[in-house]
XYZ file of C-alpha atoms in Angstrom:
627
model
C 204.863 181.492 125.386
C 204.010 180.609 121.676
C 202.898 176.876 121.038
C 206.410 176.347 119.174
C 208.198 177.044 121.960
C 205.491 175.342 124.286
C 206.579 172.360 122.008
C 209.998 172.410 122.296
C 209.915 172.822 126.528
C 207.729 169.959 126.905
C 209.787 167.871 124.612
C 212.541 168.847 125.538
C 211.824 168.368 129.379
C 210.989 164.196 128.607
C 214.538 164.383 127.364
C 215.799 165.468 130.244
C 213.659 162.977 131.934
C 215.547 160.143 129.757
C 219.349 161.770 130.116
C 219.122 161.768 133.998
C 218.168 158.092 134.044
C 220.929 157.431 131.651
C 223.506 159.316 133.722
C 222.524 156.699 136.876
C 222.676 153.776 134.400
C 226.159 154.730 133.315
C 227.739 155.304 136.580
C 226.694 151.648 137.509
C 227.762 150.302 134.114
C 230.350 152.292 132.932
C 231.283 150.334 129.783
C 227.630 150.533 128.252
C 228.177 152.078 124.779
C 224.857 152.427 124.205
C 223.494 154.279 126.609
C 226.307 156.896 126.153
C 225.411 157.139 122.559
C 221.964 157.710 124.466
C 222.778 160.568 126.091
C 224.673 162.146 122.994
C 221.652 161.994 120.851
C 219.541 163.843 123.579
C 221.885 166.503 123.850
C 222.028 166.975 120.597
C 218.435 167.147 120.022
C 217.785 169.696 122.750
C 220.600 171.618 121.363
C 218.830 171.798 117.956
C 216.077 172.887 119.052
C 217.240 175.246 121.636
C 219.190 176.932 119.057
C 216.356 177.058 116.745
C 214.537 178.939 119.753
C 217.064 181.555 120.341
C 218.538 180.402 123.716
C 222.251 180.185 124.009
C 223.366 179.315 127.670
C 221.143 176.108 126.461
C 222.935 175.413 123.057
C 226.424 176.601 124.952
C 225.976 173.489 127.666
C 224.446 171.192 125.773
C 227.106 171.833 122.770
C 230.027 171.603 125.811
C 228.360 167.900 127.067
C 228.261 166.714 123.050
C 232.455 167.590 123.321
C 232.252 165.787 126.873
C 230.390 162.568 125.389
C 232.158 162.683 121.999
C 235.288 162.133 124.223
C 234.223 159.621 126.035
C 232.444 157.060 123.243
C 235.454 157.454 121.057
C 237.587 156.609 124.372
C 239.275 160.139 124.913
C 238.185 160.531 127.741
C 237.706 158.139 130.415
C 234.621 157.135 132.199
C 234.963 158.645 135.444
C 233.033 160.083 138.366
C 233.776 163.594 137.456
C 232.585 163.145 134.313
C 229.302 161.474 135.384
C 228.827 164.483 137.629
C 229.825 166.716 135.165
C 227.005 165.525 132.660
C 224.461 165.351 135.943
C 225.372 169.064 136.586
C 225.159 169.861 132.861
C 221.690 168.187 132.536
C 220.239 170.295 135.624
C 221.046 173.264 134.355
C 219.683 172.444 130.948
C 216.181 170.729 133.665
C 216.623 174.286 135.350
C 216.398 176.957 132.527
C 213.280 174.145 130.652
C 211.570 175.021 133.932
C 211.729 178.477 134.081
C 210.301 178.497 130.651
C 207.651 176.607 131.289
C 206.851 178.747 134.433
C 206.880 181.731 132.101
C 209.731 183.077 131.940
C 210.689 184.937 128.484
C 213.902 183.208 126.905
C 215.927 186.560 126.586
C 215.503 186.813 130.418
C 217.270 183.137 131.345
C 220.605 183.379 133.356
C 224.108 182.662 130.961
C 225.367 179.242 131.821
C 227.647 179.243 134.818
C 231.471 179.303 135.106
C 231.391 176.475 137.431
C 229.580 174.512 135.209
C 231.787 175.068 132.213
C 235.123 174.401 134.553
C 233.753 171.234 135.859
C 232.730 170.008 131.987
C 236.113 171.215 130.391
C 237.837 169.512 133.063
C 236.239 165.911 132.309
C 237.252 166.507 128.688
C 240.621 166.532 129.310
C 240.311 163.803 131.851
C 241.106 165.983 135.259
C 239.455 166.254 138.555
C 238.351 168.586 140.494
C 239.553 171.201 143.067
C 238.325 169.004 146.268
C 237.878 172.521 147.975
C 235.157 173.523 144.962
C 232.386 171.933 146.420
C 232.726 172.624 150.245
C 233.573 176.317 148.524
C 230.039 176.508 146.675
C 228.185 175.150 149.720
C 229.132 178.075 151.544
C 228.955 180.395 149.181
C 225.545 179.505 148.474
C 224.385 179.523 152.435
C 226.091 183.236 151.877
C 224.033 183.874 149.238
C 220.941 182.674 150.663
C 221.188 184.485 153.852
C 221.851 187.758 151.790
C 218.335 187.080 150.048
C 216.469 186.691 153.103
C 217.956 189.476 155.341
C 217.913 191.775 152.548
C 214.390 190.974 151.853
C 213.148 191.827 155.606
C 210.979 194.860 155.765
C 212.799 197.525 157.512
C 210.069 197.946 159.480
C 210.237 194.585 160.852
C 213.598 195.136 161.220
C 213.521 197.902 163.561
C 210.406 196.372 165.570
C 211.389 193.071 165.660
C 212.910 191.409 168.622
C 216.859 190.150 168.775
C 217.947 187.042 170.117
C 221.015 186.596 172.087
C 222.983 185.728 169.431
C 222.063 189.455 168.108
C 219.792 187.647 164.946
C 216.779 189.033 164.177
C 215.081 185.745 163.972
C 211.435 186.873 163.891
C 212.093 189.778 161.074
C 213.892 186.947 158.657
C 210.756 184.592 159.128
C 208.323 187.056 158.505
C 210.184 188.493 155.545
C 209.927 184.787 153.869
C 206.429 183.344 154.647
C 203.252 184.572 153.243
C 200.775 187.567 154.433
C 198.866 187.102 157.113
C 201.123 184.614 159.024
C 203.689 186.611 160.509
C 204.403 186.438 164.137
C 203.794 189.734 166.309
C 206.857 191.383 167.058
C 207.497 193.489 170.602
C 208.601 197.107 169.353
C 212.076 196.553 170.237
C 214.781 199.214 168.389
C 217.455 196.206 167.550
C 220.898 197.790 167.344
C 222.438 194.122 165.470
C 219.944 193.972 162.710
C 220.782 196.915 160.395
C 225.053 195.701 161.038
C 223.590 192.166 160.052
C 221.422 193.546 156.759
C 224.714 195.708 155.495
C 227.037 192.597 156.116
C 224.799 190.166 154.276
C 225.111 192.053 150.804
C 228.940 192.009 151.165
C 229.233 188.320 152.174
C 227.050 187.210 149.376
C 228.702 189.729 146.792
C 232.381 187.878 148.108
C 230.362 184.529 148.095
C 229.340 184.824 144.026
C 231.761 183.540 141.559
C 233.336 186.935 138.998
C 231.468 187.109 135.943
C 228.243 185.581 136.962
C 224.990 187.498 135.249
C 222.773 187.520 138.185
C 221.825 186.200 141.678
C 218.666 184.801 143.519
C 217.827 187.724 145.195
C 218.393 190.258 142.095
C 216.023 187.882 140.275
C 213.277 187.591 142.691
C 213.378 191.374 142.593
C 213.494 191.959 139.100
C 210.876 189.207 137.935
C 208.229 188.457 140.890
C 206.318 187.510 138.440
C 207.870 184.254 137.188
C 208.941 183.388 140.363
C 205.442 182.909 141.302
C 203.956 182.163 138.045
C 201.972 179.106 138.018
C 202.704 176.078 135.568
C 201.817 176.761 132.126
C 197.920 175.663 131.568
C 198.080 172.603 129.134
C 195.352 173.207 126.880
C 195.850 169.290 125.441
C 196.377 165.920 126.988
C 199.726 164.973 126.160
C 199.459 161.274 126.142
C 201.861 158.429 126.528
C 202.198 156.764 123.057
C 202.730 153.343 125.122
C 198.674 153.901 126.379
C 198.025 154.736 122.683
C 199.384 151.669 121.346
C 197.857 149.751 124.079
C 194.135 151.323 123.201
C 194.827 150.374 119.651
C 196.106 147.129 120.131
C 193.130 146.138 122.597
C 190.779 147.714 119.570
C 192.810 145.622 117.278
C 192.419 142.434 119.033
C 188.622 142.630 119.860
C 188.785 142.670 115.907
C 191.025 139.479 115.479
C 188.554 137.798 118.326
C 185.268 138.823 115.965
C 186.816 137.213 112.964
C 188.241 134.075 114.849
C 184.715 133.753 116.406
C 183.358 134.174 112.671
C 185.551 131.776 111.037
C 184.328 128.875 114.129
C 180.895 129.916 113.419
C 181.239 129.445 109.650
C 182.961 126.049 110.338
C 180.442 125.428 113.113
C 177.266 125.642 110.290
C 178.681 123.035 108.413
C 176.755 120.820 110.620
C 173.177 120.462 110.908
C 170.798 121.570 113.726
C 167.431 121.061 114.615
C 164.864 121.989 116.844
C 166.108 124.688 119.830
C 169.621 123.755 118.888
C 168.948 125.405 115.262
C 167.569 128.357 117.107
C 170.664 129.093 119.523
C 173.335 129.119 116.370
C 171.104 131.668 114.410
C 170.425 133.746 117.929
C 174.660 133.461 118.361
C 174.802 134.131 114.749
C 173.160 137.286 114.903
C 175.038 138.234 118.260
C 178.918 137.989 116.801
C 177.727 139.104 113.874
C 176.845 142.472 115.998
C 179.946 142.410 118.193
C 181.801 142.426 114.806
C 180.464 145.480 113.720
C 180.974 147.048 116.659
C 184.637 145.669 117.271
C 185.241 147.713 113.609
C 183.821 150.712 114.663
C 185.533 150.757 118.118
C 188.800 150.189 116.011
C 187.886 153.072 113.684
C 187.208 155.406 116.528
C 190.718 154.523 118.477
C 192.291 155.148 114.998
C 190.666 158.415 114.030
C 191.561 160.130 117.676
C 195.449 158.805 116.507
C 195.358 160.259 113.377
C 196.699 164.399 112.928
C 197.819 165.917 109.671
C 201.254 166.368 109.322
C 201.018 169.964 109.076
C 201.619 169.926 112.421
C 204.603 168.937 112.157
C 206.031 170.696 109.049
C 204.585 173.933 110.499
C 207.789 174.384 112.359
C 210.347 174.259 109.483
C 209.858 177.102 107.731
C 211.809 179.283 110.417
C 214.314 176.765 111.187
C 215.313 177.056 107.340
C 215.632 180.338 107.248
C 217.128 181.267 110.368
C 219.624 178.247 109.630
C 220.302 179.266 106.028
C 220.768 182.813 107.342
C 223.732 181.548 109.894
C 225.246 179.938 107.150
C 225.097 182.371 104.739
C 222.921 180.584 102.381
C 219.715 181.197 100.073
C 217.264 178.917 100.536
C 213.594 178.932 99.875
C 211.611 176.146 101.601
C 208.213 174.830 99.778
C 205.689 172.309 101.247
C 203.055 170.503 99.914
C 200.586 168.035 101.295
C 200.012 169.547 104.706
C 196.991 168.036 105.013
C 198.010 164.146 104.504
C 197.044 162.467 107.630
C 198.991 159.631 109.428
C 199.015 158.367 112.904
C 199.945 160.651 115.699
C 202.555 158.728 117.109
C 204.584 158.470 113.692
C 203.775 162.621 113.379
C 205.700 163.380 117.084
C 208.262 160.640 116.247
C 209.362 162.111 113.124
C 210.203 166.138 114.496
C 213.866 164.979 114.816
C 214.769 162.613 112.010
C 212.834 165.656 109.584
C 214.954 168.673 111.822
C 218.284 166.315 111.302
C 217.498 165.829 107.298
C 217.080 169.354 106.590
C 220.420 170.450 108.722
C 221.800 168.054 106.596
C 220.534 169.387 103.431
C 221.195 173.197 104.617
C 224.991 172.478 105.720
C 225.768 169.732 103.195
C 223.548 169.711 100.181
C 222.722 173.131 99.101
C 225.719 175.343 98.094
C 226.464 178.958 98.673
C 224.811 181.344 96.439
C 228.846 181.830 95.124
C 228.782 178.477 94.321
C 226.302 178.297 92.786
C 226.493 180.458 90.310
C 230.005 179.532 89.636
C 228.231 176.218 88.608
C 225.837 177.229 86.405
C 222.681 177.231 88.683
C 220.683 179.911 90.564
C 222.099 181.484 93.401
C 218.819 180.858 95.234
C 218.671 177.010 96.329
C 214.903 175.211 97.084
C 214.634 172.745 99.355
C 210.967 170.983 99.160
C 209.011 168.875 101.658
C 206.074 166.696 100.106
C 203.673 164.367 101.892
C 201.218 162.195 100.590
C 199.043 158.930 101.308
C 200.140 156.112 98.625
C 197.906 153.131 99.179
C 198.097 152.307 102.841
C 201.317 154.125 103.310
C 202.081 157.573 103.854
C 205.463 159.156 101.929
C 207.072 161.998 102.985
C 210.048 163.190 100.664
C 212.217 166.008 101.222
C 214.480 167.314 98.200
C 216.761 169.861 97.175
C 219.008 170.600 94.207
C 222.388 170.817 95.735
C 225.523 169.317 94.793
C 224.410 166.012 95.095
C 226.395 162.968 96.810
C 229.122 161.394 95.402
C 229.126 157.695 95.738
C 232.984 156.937 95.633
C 233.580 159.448 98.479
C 231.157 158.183 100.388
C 232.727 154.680 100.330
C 236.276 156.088 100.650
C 234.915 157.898 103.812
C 233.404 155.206 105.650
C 237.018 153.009 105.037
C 238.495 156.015 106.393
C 236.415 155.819 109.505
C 236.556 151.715 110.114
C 232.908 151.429 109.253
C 233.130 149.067 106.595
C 236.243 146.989 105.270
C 238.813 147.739 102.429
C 237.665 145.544 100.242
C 233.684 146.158 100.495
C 232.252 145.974 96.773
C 229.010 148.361 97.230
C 226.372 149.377 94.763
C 225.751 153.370 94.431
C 222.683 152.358 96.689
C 224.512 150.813 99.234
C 226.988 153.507 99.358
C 224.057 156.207 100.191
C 223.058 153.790 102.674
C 226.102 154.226 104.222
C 225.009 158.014 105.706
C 223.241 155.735 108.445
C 225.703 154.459 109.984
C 226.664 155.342 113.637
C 229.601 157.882 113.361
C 229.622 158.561 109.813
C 230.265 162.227 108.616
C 232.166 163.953 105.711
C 233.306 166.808 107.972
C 236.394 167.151 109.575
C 235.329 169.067 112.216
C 232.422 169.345 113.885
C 230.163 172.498 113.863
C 226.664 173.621 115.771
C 225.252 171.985 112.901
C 226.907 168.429 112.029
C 230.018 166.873 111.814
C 229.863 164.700 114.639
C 227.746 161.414 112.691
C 224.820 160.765 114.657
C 221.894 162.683 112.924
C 221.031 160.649 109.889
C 221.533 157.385 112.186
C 218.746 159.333 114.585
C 216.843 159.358 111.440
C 217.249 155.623 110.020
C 216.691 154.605 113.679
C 212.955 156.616 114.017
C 211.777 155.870 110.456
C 212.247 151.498 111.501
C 211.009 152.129 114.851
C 208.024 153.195 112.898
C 207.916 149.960 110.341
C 209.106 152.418 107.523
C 211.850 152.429 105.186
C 214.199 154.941 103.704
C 215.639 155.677 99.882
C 217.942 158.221 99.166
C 218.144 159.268 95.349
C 221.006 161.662 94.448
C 222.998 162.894 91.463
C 225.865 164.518 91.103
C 224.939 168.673 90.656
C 221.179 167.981 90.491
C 220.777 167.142 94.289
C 219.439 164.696 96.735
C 215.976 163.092 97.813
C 215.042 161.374 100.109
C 212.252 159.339 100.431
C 210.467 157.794 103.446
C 207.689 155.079 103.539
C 205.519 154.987 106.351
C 202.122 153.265 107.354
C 199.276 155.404 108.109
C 198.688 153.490 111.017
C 201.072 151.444 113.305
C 199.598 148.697 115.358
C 196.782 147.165 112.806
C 198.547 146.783 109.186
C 196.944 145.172 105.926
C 199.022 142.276 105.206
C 199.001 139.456 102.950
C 199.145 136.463 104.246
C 201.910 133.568 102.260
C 203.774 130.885 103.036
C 206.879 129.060 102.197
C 208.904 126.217 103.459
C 206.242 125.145 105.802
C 206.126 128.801 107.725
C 203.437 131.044 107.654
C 204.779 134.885 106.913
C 202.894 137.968 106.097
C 203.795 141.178 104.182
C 202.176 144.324 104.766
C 199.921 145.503 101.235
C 202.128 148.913 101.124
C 204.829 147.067 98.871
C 202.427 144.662 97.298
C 202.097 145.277 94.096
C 200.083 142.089 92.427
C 200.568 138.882 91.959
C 201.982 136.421 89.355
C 202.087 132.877 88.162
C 206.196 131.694 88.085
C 207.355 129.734 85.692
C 209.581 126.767 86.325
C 212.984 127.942 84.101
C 214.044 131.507 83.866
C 215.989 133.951 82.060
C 219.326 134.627 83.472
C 220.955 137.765 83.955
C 224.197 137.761 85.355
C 223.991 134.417 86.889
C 220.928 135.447 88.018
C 217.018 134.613 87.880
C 214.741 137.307 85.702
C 211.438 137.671 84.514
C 209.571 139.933 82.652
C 206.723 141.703 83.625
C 204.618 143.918 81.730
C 207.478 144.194 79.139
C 210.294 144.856 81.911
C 212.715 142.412 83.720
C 212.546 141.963 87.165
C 214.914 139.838 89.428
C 213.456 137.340 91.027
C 213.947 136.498 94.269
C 213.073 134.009 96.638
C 211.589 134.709 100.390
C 213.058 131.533 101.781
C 216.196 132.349 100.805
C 216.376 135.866 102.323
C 215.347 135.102 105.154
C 217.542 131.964 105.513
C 214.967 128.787 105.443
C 215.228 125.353 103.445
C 215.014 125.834 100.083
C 211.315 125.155 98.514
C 209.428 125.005 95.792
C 208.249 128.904 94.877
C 206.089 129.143 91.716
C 204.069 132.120 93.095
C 205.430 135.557 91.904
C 204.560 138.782 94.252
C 205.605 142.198 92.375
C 207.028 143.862 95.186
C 206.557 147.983 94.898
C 210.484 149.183 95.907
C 212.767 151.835 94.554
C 214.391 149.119 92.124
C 211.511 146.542 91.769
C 211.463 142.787 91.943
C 209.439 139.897 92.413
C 209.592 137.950 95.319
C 209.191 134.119 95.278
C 206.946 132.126 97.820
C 205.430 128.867 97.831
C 201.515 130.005 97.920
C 199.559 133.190 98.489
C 196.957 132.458 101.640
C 195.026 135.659 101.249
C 194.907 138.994 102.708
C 194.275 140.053 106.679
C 194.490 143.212 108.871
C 196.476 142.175 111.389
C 197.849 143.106 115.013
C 201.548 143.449 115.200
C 203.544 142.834 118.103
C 207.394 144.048 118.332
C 209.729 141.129 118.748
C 211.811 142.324 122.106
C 213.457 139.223 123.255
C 214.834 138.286 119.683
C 215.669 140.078 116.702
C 215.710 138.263 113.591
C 216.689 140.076 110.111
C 213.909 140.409 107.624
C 211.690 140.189 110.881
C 209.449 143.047 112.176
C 206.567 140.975 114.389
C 204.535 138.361 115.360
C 200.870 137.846 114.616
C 197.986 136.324 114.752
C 195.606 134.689 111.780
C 191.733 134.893 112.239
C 192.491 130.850 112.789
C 194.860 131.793 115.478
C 198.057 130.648 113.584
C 201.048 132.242 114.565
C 202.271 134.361 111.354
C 206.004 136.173 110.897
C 205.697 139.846 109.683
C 208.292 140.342 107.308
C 209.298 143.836 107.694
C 208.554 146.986 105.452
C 212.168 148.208 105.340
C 213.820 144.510 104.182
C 211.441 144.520 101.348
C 212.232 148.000 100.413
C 216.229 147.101 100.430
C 215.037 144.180 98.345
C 215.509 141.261 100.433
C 218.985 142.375 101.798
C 220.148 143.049 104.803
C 221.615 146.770 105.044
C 225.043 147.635 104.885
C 226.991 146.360 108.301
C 230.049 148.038 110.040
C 233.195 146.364 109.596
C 233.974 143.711 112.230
């Protein structure tokens, strides 16, 4: 099995992992929108990667439980039983064929997805039940089946030796047939007349027992392929790690830092008074001693963060095929270029990003780029380019993926999402607020959904992974020239270089990746529009104020920070307090917009981190669905 494929099993199987759970969770809350929309997004990421693989009984179920969950969150279909058991059914066949890969079995060689399974699925589309003779039916059948295997598989020799009971079974012949060499029981060389009536009935019961049109049965496979039936696991030639331990190891890093600078700062305080004798002698001793545990603390933090780090090469390794066996099924001509392989970021933020990068590019091969007819009818090159760039910026690391498609057209965008209920009638957006609209939950500009997209749920899989991350997300496009878009992400997640401000008596901090510098505010400004502007090295910049974005009493702000977004601004706080590399911890019971974390100062002060993606929209909330 090549690593790619390695990749996708073992990904795929933690999905798996997560659907089951989710089936259990739904049939005791039913209503939970959420965790159907859950269960949709897994299926639809196995199914992009299992086509991208080459294995159709995988894309065919998973594509049949997208139609099955589509139904049901848009309220088609209701929540029933049957359906619940339809999905659980669905997701152990998808469990089942993930195994057999992983025990070595080639993907040309996995059974076709069953007729039952594709009954029972259709059926909870269109809201029926099921046949409440199907299951005793299967039970049987299988038993049949079963039995088949393991009379068929006795030894003839053991047939004709072995001893009959009175019920005319060869008991002995059918256990040695199944356990291993060397443990089969002795057999009296008795000619049994039942056996050979019992091993010719056995094939015909199990060939009535199998549903028509099925592609194989146990014992045909065990035949066939003794080798994967016995094939030990795949040998993991990595530690595939938990990224909940690797957060933990960082953040335990990170906070032997914060106590080494706390300690420092009491020290520093601390030597302020005077000391004599043996008492002058213990603070230089305990001088010397934090001074050492700092160092160390730093270099135990740069360890933790150098076995996170991986070059995302890894990652964009995989695309090249995916475009061009995509762009092939669509008829396209696309040429894929990347650049910056070797830019290195933290290894949780390279595995979280396979599916928000495999959704953006099925995006840009089924919407963006035109056919090579198209094209040409436009003026451009039939051949389209599509190009992936990474690169470290400061403490942040971008990735941007472009192409020169048709572009995205603003208006329609808007018009779309009114069509759909996602925002109201009378919604006055900017042409950045209108691209922003591509991440909302549901929103497409197909009709009717394909293999590819149509059904609204990639690019909000995408906005979803890039925050979960503390990045943002631009989108640039014109009309015939083609679409970009950009993502901002820290190099590292836990410990981020912040500075440190305050305003309206609360202490906040905003991570150095959007910092720009900062300036001295003058108490009147230009007015543009109503509202506040200064220049800045000859250009104007709105000014805003960080109090009032994030909803606190107004203040007075005379301190300017040049804040580095996509349309930039300066953003107004009462005083600047420094710079510190600080631990973040998620907010979970809470959410608060503008919001990302909590912290803590070397004085241990509680400080607010304001969050990358806020700053990058420019102090405003993103665009919300329609009430």
């Amino acid at each position: 099995m090549d690593d790619m494929l390695k990749d996708f099993v073992v990904e795929a199987m933690d999905l798996a992992v997560n659907v089951e759970e989710h089936l259990l969770r739904l049939e005791r809350d039913p209503d939970n929108k959420e965790t159907l929309n859950a269960v949709f997004r897994s299926f639809h990421t196995i199914k992009g990667g299992a086509g991208f693989m080459g294995l159709p009984a995988l894309v065919a179920a998973c594509h049949l439980t997208e139609n099955l969950f589509d139904a049901l969150r848009t309220g088609a279909a209701p929540v029933t039983p049957i359906a619940i058991e339809a999905a659980l059914q669905a997701s152990g066949f998808v469990a089942d064929q993930l195994t057999e890969l992983a025990n070595g079995a080639a993907p040309e060689s996995l059974p076709a997805m069953p007729e039952e399974l594709e009954h029972i699925l259709t059926n909870a589309i269109e809201g029926k039940g099921m046949d409440a003779h199907a299951p005793a039916a299967a039970v049987v059948a299988e038993v049949a089946v079963v039995v088949a295997e393991v009379v068929v598989a006795a030894p003839a020799a053991a047939v004709s030796t072995a001893t009959a009971s009175a019920d005319g079974l060869d008991w002995e012949g059918m256990y040695n047939a199944v356990v291993p060499a060397g443990s089969q029981v002795a057999a009296a060389p008795v000619a049994v007349a039942a056996a050979p009536a019992a091993v010719a009935a056995a094939p015909a019961a199990a060939a009535a027992a199998k549903p028509a049109g099925k592609a194989w049965d146990g014992a045909e496979r065990r035949d066939e392929r003794p080798e994967v039936r016995h094939a030990a696991p795949v040998k993991e030639d990595s530690i595939r790690v938990d990224a909940v331990k690797l957060d933990a190891l960082l953040e335990v890093a990170g906070e032997s830092v914060q106590a080494a600078n706390q300690a420092a700062v009491l020290l520093e305080r601390l030597l302020q008074f005077k000391f004599e004798g043996q008492a002058a002698t213990l603070m230089a001793t305990l001088a010397e001693t934090l001074e050492r545990a700092s160092r160390y603390s730093t270099e135990l933090q740069r360890a933790t963060l150098a076995t996170r780090m991986q070059p995302v090469g890894r990652l964009f390794q995989k695309f090249p095929r995916l475009v061009r066996e995509l762009a092939k099924d669509l008829g396209k001509d696309v040429e894929l270029t990347i650049e910056g392989a070797e830019t290195e970021v933290d290894r949780v933020v390279v595995d979280s990003l396979y599916d928000p990068l495999v959704h953006m590019l099925r995006n840009s091969l089924d919407h963006g780029v035109e056919s090579p007819e198209a094209r040409m009818a436009a003026g451009k090159p039939a051949k389209s380019y599509i190009s992936l760039k990474a690169w470290q910026e400061a403490n942040s690391v971008m990735i941007v993926l472009q192409d020169d498609g048709k572009g995205m057209d603003p208006a329609f965008l808007r018009s779309k999402a009114q069509q759909k209920g996602l925002i109201s009638e009378n919604a006055q957006l900017s042409n950045d607020e209108c691209f922003q609209l591509v991440f909302l939950p549901g929103f497409s500009t197909k009709e009717v959904a394909s293999s590819v997209s149509g059904r609204g749920v990639g690019m909000d899989v995408v906005k979803t992974a890039v925050e979960k991350n503390r990045g943002a997300i631009h989108i640039e496009s014109t009309l015939g020239k083609g679409t970009k878009f950009a993502i901002r992400l820290p190099i590292e997640l836990s410990i981020v270089p912040t500075m440190l401000v305050s305003t309206s008596g609360a202490a906040l901090a905003l991570p150095m990746a959007v910092v720009q510098r900062v300036v001295e505010l003058p108490e009147t400004f230009m007015e543009v529009g109503g509202a506040p502007v200064l220049k800045d090295q000859g250009r104007p910049l709105p000014v805003r104020s960080l109090a009032g974005a994030l909803g606190y009493e107004a203040c007075s702000e005379r301190v300017g920070i040049v804040v580095a977004a996509p349309q930039p601004y300066i953003l107004a706080v009462a005083a600047v307090d420094g710079t510190a590399d600080l631990v973040i911890k998620p907010m979970t019971a809470i959410t608060v917009e503008g919001i990302t974390g909590t912290a803590r100062s070397a004085e241990g002060e509680l400080v607010l981190v304001v969050g990358l993606s806020f700053l990058m929209d420019g102090c405003r909330g993103s665009v919300r669905m329609a009430a």
